[in-house]
Structures are given as structure tokens and as C-alpha cells.
CSV table of C-alpha atoms and ligand atoms in Angstrom, one decimal:
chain,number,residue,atom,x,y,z
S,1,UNK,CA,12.6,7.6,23.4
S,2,UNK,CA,12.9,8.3,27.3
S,3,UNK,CA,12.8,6.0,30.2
S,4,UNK,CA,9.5,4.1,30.7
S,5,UNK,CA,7.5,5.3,34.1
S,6,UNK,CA,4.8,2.5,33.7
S,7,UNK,CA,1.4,3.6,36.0
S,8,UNK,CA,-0.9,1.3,38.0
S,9,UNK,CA,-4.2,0.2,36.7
S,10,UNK,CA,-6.5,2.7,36.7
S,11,UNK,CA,-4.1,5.4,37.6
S,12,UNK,CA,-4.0,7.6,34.1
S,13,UNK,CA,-7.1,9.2,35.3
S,14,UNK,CA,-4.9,11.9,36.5
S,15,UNK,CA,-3.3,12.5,33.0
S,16,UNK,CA,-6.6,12.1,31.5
S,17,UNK,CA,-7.6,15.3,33.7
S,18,UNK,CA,-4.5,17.0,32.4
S,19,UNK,CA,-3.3,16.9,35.8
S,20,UNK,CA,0.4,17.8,35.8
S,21,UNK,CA,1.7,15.9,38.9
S,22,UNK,CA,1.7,12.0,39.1
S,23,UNK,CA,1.9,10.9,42.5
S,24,UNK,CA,4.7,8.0,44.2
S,25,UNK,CA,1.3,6.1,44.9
S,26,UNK,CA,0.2,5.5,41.0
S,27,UNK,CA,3.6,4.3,40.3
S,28,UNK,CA,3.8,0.6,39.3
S,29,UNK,CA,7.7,0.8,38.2
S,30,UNK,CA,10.4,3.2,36.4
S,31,UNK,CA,12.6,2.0,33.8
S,32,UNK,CA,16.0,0.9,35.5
S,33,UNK,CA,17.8,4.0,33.4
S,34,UNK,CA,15.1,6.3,34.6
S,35,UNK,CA,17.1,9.1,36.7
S,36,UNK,CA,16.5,11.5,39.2
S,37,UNK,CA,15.2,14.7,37.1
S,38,UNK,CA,15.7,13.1,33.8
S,39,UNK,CA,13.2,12.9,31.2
S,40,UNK,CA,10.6,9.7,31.2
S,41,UNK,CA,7.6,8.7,29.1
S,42,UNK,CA,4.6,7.8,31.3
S,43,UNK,CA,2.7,5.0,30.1
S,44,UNK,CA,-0.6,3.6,31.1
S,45,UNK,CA,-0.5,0.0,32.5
S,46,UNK,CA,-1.7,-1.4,29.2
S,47,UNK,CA,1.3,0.3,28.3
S,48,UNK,CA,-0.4,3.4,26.1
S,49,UNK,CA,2.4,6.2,25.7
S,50,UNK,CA,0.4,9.1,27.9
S,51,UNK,CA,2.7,11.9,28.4
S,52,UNK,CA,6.3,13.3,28.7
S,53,UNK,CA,7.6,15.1,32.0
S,54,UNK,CA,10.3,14.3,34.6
S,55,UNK,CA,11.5,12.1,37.1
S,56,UNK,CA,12.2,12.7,41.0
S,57,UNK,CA,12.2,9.2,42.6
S,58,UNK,CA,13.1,11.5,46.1
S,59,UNK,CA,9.9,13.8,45.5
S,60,UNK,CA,6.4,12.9,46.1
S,61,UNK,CA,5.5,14.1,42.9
S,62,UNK,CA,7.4,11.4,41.0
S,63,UNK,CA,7.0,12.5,37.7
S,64,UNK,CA,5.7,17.0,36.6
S,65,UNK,CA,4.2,16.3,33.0
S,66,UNK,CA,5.8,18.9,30.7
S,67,UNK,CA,3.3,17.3,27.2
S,68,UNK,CA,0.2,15.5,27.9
S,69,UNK,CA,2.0,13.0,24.7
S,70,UNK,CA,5.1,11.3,23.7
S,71,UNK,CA,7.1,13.8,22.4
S,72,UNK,CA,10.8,15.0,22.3
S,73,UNK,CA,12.1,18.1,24.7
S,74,UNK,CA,14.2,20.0,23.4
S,75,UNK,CA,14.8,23.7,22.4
S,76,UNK,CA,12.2,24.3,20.0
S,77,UNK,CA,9.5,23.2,22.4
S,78,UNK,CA,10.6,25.5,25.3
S,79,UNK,CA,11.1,28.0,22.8
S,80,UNK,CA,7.4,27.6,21.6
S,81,UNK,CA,5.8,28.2,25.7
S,82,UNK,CA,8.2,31.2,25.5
S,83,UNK,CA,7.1,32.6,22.7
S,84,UNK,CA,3.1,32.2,23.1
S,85,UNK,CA,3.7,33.0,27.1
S,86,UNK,CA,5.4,36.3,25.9
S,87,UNK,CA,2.5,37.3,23.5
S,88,UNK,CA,0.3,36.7,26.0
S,89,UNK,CA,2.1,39.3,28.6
S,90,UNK,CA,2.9,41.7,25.7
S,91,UNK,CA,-1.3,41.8,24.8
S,92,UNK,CA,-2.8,42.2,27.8
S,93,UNK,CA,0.4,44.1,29.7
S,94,UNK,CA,2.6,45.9,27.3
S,95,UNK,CA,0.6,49.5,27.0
S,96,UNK,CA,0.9,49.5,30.9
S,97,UNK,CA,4.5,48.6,32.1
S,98,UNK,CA,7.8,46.9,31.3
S,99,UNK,CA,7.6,43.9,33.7
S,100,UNK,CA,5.7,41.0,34.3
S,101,UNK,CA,5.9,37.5,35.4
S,102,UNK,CA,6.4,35.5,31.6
S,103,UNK,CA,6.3,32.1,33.0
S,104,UNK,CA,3.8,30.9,35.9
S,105,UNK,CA,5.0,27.2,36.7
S,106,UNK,CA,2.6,24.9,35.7
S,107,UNK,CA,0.4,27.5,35.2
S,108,UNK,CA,2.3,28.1,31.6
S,109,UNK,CA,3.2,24.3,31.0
S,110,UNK,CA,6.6,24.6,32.7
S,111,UNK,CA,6.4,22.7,36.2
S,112,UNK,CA,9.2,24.2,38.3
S,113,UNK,CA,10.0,27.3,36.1
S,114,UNK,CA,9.6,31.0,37.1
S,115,UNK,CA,10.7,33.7,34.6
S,116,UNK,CA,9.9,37.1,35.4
S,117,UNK,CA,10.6,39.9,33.0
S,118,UNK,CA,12.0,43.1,34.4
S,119,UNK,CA,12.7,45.6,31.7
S,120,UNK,CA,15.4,44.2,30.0
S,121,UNK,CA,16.2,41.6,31.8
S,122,UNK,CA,15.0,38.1,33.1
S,123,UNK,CA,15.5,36.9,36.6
S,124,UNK,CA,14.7,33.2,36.7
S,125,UNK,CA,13.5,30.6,39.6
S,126,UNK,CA,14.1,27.2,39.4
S,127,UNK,CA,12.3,25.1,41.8
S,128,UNK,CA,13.0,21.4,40.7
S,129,UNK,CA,15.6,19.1,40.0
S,130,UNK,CA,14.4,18.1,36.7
S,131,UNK,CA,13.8,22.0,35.3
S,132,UNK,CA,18.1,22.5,36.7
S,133,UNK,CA,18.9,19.3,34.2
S,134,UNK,CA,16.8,20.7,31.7
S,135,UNK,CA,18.6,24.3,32.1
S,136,UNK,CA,20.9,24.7,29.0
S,137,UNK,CA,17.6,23.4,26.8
S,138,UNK,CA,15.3,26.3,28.0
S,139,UNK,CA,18.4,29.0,28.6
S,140,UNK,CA,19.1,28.8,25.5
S,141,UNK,CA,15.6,28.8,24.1
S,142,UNK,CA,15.1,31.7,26.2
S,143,UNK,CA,17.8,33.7,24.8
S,144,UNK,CA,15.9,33.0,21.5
S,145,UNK,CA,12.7,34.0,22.3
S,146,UNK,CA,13.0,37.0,24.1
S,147,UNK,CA,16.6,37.9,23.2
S,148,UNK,CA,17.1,39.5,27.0
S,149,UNK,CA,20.3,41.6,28.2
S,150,UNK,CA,21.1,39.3,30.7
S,151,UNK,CA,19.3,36.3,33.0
S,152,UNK,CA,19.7,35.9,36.1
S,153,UNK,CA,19.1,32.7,38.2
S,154,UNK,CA,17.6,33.7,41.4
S,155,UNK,CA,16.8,29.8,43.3
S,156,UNK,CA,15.2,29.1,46.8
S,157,UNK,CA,14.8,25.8,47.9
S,158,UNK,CA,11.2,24.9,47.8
S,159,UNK,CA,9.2,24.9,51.0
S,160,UNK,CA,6.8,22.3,50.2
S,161,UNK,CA,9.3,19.4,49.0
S,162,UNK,CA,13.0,18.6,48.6
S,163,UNK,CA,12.3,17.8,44.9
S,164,UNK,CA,16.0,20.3,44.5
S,165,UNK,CA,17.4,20.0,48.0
S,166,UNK,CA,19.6,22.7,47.1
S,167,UNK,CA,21.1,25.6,48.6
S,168,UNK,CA,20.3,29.3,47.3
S,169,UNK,CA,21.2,30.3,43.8
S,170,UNK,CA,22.2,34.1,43.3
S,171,UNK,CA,24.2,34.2,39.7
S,172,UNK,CA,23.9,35.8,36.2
S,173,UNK,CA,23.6,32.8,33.8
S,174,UNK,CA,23.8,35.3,30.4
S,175,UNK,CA,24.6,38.4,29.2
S,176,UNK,CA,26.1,41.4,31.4
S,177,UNK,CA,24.8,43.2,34.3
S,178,UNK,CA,27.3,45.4,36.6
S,179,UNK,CA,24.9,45.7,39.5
S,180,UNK,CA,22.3,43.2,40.5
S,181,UNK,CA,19.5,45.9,40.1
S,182,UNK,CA,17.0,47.1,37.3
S,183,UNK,CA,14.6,50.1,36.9
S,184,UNK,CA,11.5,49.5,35.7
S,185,UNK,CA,8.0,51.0,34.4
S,186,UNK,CA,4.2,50.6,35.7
S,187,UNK,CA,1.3,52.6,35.4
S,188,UNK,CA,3.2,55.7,35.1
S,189,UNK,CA,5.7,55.0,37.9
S,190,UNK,CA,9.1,54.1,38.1
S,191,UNK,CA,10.5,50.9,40.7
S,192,UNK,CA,14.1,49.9,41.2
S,193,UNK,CA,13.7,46.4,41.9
S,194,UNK,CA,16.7,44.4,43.7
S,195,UNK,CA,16.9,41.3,41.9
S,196,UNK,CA,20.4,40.5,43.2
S,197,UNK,CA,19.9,40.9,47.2
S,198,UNK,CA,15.8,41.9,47.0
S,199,UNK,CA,13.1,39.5,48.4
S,200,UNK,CA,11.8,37.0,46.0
S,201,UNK,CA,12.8,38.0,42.6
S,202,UNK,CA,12.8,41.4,43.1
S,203,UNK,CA,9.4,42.9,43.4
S,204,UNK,CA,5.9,42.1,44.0
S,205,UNK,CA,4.8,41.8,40.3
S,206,UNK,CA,1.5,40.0,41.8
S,207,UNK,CA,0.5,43.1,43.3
S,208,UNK,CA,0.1,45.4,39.9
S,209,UNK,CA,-3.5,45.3,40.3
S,210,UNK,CA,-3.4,46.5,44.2
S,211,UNK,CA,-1.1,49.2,43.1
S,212,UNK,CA,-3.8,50.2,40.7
S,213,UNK,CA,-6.8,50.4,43.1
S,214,UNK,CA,-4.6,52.3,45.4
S,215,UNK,CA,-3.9,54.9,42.6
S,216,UNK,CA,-7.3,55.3,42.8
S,217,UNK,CA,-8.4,55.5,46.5
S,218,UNK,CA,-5.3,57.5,48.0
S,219,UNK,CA,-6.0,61.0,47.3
S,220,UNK,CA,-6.1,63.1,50.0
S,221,UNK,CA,-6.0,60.8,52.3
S,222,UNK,CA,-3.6,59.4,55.3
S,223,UNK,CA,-2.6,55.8,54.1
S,224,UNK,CA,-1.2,53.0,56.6
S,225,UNK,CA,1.1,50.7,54.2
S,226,UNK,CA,1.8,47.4,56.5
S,227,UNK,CA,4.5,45.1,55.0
S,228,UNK,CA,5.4,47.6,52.8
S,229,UNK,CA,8.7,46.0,51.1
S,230,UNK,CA,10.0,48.2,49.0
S,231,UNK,CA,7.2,50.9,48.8
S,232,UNK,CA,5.1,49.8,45.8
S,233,UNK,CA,1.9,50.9,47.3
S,234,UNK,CA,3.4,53.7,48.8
S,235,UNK,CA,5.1,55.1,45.6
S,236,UNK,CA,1.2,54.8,43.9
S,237,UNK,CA,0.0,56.6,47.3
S,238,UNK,CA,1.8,59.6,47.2
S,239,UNK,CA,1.5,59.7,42.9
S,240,UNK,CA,-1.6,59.9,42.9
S,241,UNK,CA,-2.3,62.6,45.5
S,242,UNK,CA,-2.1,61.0,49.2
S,243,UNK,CA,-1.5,63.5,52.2
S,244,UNK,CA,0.9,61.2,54.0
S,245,UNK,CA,2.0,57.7,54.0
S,246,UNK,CA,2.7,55.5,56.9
S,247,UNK,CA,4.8,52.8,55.7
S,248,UNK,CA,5.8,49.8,58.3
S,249,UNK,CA,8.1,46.9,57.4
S,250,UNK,CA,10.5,45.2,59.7
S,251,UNK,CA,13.6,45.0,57.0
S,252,UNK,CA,15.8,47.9,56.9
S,253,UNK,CA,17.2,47.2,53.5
S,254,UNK,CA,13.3,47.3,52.2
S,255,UNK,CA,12.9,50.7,53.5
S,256,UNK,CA,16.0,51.8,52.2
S,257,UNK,CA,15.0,50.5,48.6
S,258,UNK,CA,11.4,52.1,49.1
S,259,UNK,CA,13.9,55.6,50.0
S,260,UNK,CA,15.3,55.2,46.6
S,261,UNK,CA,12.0,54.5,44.9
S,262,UNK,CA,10.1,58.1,46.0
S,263,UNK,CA,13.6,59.8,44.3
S,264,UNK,CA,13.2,57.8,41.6
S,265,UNK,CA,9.8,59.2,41.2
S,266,UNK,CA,10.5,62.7,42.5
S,267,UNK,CA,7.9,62.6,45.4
S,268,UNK,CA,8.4,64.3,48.5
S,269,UNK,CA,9.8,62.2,51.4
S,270,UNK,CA,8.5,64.5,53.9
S,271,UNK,CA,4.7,63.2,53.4
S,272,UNK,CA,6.4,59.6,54.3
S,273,UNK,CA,7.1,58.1,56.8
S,274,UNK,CA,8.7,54.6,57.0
S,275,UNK,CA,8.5,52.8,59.9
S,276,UNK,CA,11.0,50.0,61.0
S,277,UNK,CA,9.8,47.2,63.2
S,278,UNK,CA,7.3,44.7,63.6
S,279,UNK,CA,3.7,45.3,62.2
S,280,UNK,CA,2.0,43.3,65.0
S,281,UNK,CA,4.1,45.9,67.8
S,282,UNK,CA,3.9,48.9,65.3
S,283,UNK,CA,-0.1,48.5,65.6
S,284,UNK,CA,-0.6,47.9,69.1
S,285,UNK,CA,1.5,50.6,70.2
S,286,UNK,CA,1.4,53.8,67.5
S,287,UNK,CA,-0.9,56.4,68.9
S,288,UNK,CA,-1.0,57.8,64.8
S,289,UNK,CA,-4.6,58.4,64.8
S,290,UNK,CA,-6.6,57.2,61.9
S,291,UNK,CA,-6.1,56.2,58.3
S,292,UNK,CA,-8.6,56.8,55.2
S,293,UNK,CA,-6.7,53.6,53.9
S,294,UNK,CA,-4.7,51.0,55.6
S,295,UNK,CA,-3.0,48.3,53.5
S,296,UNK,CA,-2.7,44.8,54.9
S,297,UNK,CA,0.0,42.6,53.0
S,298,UNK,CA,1.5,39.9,55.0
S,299,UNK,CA,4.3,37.5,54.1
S,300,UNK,CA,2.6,34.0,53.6
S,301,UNK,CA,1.7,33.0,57.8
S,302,UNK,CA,0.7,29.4,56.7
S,303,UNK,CA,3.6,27.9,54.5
S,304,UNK,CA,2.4,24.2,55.1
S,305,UNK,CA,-1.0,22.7,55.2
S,306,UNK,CA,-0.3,22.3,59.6
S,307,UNK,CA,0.0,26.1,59.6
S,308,UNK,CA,-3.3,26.9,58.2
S,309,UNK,CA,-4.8,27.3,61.6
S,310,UNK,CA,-1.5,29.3,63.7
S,311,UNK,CA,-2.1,31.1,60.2
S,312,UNK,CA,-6.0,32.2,61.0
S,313,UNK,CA,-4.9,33.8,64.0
S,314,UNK,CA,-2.4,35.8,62.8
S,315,UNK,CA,-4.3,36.9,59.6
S,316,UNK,CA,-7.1,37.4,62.5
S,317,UNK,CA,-5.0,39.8,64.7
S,318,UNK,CA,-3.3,41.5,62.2
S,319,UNK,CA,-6.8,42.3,60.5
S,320,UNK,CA,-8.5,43.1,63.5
S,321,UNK,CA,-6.0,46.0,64.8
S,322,UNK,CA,-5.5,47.3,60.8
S,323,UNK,CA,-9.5,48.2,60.9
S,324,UNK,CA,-9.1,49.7,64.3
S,325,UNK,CA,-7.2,52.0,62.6
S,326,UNK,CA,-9.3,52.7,59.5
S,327,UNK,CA,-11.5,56.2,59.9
S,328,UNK,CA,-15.3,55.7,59.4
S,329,UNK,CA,-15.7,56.0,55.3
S,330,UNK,CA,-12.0,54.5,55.0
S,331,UNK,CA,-11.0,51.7,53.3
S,332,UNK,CA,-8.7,48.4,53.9
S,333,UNK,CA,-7.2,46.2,51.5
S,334,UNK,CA,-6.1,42.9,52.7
S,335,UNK,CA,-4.3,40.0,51.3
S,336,UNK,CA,-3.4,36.2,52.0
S,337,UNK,CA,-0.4,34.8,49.4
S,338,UNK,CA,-0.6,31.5,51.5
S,339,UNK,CA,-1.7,29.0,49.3
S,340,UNK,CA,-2.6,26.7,52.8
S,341,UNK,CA,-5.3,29.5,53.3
S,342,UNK,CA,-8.5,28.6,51.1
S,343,UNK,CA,-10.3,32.0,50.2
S,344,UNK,CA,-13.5,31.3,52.0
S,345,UNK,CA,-11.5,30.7,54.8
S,346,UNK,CA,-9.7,34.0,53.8
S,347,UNK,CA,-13.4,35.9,54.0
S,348,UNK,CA,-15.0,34.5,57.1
S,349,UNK,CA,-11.4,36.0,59.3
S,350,UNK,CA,-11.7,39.3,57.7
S,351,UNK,CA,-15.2,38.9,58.9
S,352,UNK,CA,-14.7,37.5,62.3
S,353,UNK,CA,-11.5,40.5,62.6
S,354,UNK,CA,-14.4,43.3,61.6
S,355,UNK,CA,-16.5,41.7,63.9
S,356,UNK,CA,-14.2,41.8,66.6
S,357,UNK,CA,-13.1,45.5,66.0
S,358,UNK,CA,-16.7,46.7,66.5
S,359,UNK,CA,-16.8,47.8,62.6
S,360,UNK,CA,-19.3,47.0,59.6
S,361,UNK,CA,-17.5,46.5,56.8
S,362,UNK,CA,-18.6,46.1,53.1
S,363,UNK,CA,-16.2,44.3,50.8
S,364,UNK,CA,-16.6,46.2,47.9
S,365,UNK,CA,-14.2,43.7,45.4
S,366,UNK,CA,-11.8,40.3,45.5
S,367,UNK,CA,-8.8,40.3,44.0
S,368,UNK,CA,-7.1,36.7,42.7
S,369,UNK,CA,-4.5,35.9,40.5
S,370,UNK,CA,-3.5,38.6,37.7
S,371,UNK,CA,-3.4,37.8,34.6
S,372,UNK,CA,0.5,37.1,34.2
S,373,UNK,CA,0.0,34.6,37.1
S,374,UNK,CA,-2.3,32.3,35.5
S,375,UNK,CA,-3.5,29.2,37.5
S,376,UNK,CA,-3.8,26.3,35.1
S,377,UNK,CA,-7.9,24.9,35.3
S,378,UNK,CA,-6.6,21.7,36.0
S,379,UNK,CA,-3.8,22.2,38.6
S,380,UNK,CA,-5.8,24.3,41.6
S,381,UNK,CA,-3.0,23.6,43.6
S,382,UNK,CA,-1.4,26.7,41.8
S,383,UNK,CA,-3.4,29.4,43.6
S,384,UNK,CA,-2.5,31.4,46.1
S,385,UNK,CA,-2.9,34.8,46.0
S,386,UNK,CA,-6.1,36.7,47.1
S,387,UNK,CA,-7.6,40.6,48.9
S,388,UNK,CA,-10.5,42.2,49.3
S,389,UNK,CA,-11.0,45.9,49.3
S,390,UNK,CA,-13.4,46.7,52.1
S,391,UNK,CA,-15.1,50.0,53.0
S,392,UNK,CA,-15.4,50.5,56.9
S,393,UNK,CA,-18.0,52.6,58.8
F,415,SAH,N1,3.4,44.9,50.1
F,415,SAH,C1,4.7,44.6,49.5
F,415,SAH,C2,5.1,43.1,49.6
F,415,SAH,C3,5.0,42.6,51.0
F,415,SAH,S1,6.0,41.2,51.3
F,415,SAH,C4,4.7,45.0,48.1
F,415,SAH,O1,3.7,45.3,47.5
F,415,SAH,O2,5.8,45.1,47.5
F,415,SAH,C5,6.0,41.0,53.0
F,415,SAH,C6,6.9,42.0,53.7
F,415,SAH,O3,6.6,41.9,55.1
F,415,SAH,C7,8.4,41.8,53.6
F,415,SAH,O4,8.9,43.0,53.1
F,415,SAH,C8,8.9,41.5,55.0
F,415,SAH,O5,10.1,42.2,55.3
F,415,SAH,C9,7.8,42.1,55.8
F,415,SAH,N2,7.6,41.5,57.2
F,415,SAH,C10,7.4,40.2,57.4
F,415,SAH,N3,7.0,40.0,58.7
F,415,SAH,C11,6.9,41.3,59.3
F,415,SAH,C12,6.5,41.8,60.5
F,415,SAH,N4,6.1,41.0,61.5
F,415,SAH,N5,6.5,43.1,60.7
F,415,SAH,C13,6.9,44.0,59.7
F,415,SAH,N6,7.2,43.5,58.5
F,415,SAH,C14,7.2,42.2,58.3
């Protein structure tokens, strides 16, 4: 039905692992009509029909499996993921917000596709050539499934490849929206998230369960919220009881949006204070006294495998000075999101940062993907996110 990618002996073992990537290296030869982010049939070398995906002869990755058969993409079978990813979210998610992230990537079957729900609307990613030719099949089929207000495509080029190699896309592909901004609902609070001019898609969705624990651990306490973006943690803080929030980010238009988000919520801006300016300056400098919970939550410091180790010192530093400012019985909650930072690795700098602060710290949980982020068995390269709460004395 497709174009033939024909592998080398020996080289189906990947499909037979339900690995979604085949590699440039397994590839014997492509059909002639095979074309860059079109559909192909992967065959074994004895020439076995194994799977269906598509095609980037520029990418690494020559060919993202979307069925481990022969079969025919079309509408129905995106609409299919969509449906069974949305009933999925709606189970385990619905009692407690509006939002969540309905398609994960590979994670949910869909190699190069990010959908994430925000009330009623969906802001999409698309991170590979072959998911942009596929567009009007899974638009539509979206459309379908979830019958959303509007959709909005919201593209950055990938960091790891040039699979798209193409600039930023900001631009409503359906529906109406006025304003490139949505309110939605979690755990009792309201967030206006930015989808239009707002980091990533929007908001943090990754962090619900963060936001949860620090529901829980705020009250009555001084909180330090470092890399605060647009006040999630802080908005929980002050919810649920905190005496004052400290909130530091370096991007004025994230502090404004975290502004918005205590009058969305009615809390009282005189227990926060926002900070603009760099974390790393902000914490050797502020003579603020202590906090009964400091929040760690950097961008990603390792975005390519060679990073990993420039990476460990700036997760090291950053660590290090946040539990310098925790008081004895308070707590910090760190994270990594870079996915070129393995989670041992990820323990033993907390660790070596504690050590280095002259603190004893317990880590009293780990935190890892949340459930509308899920990391497909076979496909580890999917994971990135991790935290651990500590307790400090
Ligand atoms: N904790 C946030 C998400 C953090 S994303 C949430 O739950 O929504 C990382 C944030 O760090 C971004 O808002 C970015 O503007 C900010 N940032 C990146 N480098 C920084 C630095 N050196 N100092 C202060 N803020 C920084």
C-alpha cells in the first residue's frame, strides 16, 4: 500500500521489541517513491510486512512506527488513539481539573504529536515532518473525537534533530479564539495559561502533582518558589494557607501572568513577592532569611547528551544554595526535566548539594512522569521528568 523501507538482516529485532524508532543504520534501501515524511511499510529482509510509520531520509530516525502491522492511516485510526487517549485522561483526571496533556508522543502511539487539553480548547505541538504531512488526517479526526472550540498549533523546532527543520509555529488551525489565552481549572484553583505568547504550550501540566504536595506542605509557612513561571506553585502556596511566597523567575512577562493568576484566585498579593532576575544571583545575594519550603524547578540545563555534565553542576549549585536556605524541619522539592539527566544521577547531586550545604536531608518521595505523560515500556527514551521532596534538618 505505501512505499517499501526494506531492513537489513537481523535488524526487525527492534520492531519485534515494539520499539518505535528505526535507525539510518538498519536500513538496507527505501522504495524510490518513498518521501521525506510520507508514509512507508517496513518490511523485514525476508521481506515480512512488519509495521507502518514514516519516513525522514534527513533524520536519524529514518522511519517513527505509528502500527507495529501493515495497515492504512487514515482518519479513523487517529481518531481511535484520540478517543481511548481521551478516556484515559477523563478516568483518572476529570473529578480534579479541566486540563491535561491527551497525547504524550510516542508515549500514546503518535511519534511527534503533542495535544494538550486546556478547558475548551487544544493547543497542539508538532515535532516532525511526517506528523505536519499527516496534519489534515489527525485535525480532522481531532475535531471528531473531542469536538474542541478551537486548536491551536503551537511548533518549536526540535532540539534533538532537524527531523522538521522548521521555524516556530504560532496559529489557530480551527475554530475561534479572540485572544491567544484560556482559563482553566485544578484542584480547586483557577490558571490563565498563555497559549499564544506563554512558554511551551502554555503551562506546566507536568507539574499537577507538585502543585498537589505543595497544597499540602505550605501552610503557614515562608515558601521560596525558584523558576516560578507563571506562579503555579505559588497560587497552591498561598491557597492553601502559606504566610508569604517568594517567587523568583528571570521573565517579566511570567511574573506578570503569575500577577494575574493570584486575582484570578482572589489571593492577597501583599503575602507575594515576585522577584525578577536570575535564580543563581537572586540566591547568592538575598539576605531573605529562611524558608519552611523552597521549590527548585529549573528549565532543562542538559538539552543534549554533551550537556549532561555542564548540567550536574548547575543542578549542583542551584541545589546546594536552595538548602542553604531551607530552615531546620523545612522542606525542598527539586526537579530535573532534562531527559540527558538519568535519575540516579539526579539523586547522587541532590546528595552531593546536601552534602556540601552542611545539611542531612531525608528524601521523603520521587516524583516521575504523571499519569497524562505516559512513557511507553518500550521507548525509555521518553522520560524525562523527575523531584524529590526532601525534609532538611
Ligand atoms: N515551576 C514552573 C515552571 C518552570 S519552567 C511551573 O510550575 O509552572 C522554568 C522557568 O525558569 C521559566 O519560567 C524561565 O523563565 C525561568 N528561568 C530560566 N532560567 C532562569 C534563571 N537563571 N533565573 C531565573 N529564572 C530562570
Amino acid at each position: 500500500m505505501y512505499p517499501i523501507v526494506l531492513l537489513k538482516k537481523g535488524r526487525e529485532k527492534s520492531i519485534a521489541r515494539r520499539h518505535p524508532w528505526i535507525f539510518s543504520g538498519a536500513v538496507q534501501r527505501a522504495d524510490a517513491p518513498a518521501a521525506a515524511g510520507g508514509l512507508v511499510c517496513v518490511e523485514s529482509e525476508k521481506q515480512l510486512p512488519l509495521a507502518t510509520g514514516y519516513y525522514n531520509p534527513q533524520s536519524d530516525i529514518r522511519v517513527r512506527i505509528l502500527d507495529f502491522k501493515e495497515s492504512k492511516i487514515d482518519e479513523g485510526f487517529f481518531t481511535e488513539r484520540f478517543k481511548r487517549a481521551w478516556d484515559s485522561r477523563k478516568n483518572l483526571l476529570g473529578a480534579e481539573t479541566d486540563a491535561w496533556r491527551l497525547i504524550n508522543s510516542e508515549g500514546d502511539g503518535l511519534p511527534g504529536l503533542v495535544v494538550d487539553r486546556y478547558a475548551d480548547g487544544l493547543v497542539v505541538s508538532v515535532e516532525t515532518l511526517g506528523m505536519e504531512r499527516l496534519k489534515p488526517l489527525w485535525l480532522k479526526a481531532l475535531e471528531d473525537a473531542v469536538k474542541p472550540q478551537f486548536i491551536f498549533e503551537r511548533s518549536e523546532r526540535d532540539e534533538r534533530e532537524s527531523d522538521r527543520g522548521s521555524k516556530p509555529v504560532r496559529a489557530l488551525l480551527s475554530g475561534e479564539r479572540e485572544a491567544g489565552r484560556v482559563v482553566i481549572r485544578e484542584g480547586g484553583c483557577r490558571y490563565l495559561v498563555d497559549f499564544e505568547k506563554g512558554q511551551k504550550t502554555g503551562f506546566y501540566l507536568d507539574q499537577r502533582e507538585g502543585r498537589r504536595w505543595v497544597g499540602r506542605l505550605a501552610k503557614d509557612r515562608r515558601v521560596l518558589n525558584l523558576f516560578s513561571y507563571s506562579g503555579g506553585f505559588t497560587v497552591q502556596a498561598l491557597k492553601e494557607g502559606a504566610r508569604e511566597v517568594v517567587s523568583v523567575d528571570s521573565s517579566r512577562p511570567a511574573l506578570e501572568l503569575l500577577e494575574e493568576n493570584l486575582a484570578l484566585n482572589g489571593l492577597d498579593s501583599a503575602s507575594s513577592d515576585a522577584v525578577e532576575g536570575n535564580v543563581f544571583d537572586f540566591l547568592r545575594t538575598e539576605k531573605a532569611g529562611e524558608f519552611g519550603l523552597v521549590i527548585v524547578d529549573p528549565p532543562s540545563f542538559a538539552r543534549r547528551r554533551s550537556e549532561t555534565q555542564k548540567a550536574g553542576r548547575a543542578y549542583k549549585d542551584v541545589n546546594r544554595l536552595a538548602f542553604q536556605r531551607a530552615a531546620p524541619g523545612g522542606y525542598v522539592l527539586t526537579y530535573s526535566c532534562s531527559h540527558f539527566f538519568p535519575y540516579e544521577l539526579f539523586i547522587k547531586i541532590v546528595y552531593q548539594a546536601a552534602l556540601e550545604a552542611g545539611r542531612e536531608a531525608r528524601i521523603l518521595n520521587r516524583f516521575s512522569h504523571p499519569v497524562d505523560h505516559p512513557v511507553h515500556i518500550f521507548h525509555p527514551e521518553g522520560e524525562y521528568f523527575k523531584g524529590l521532596l526532601l525534609e532538611v534538618s
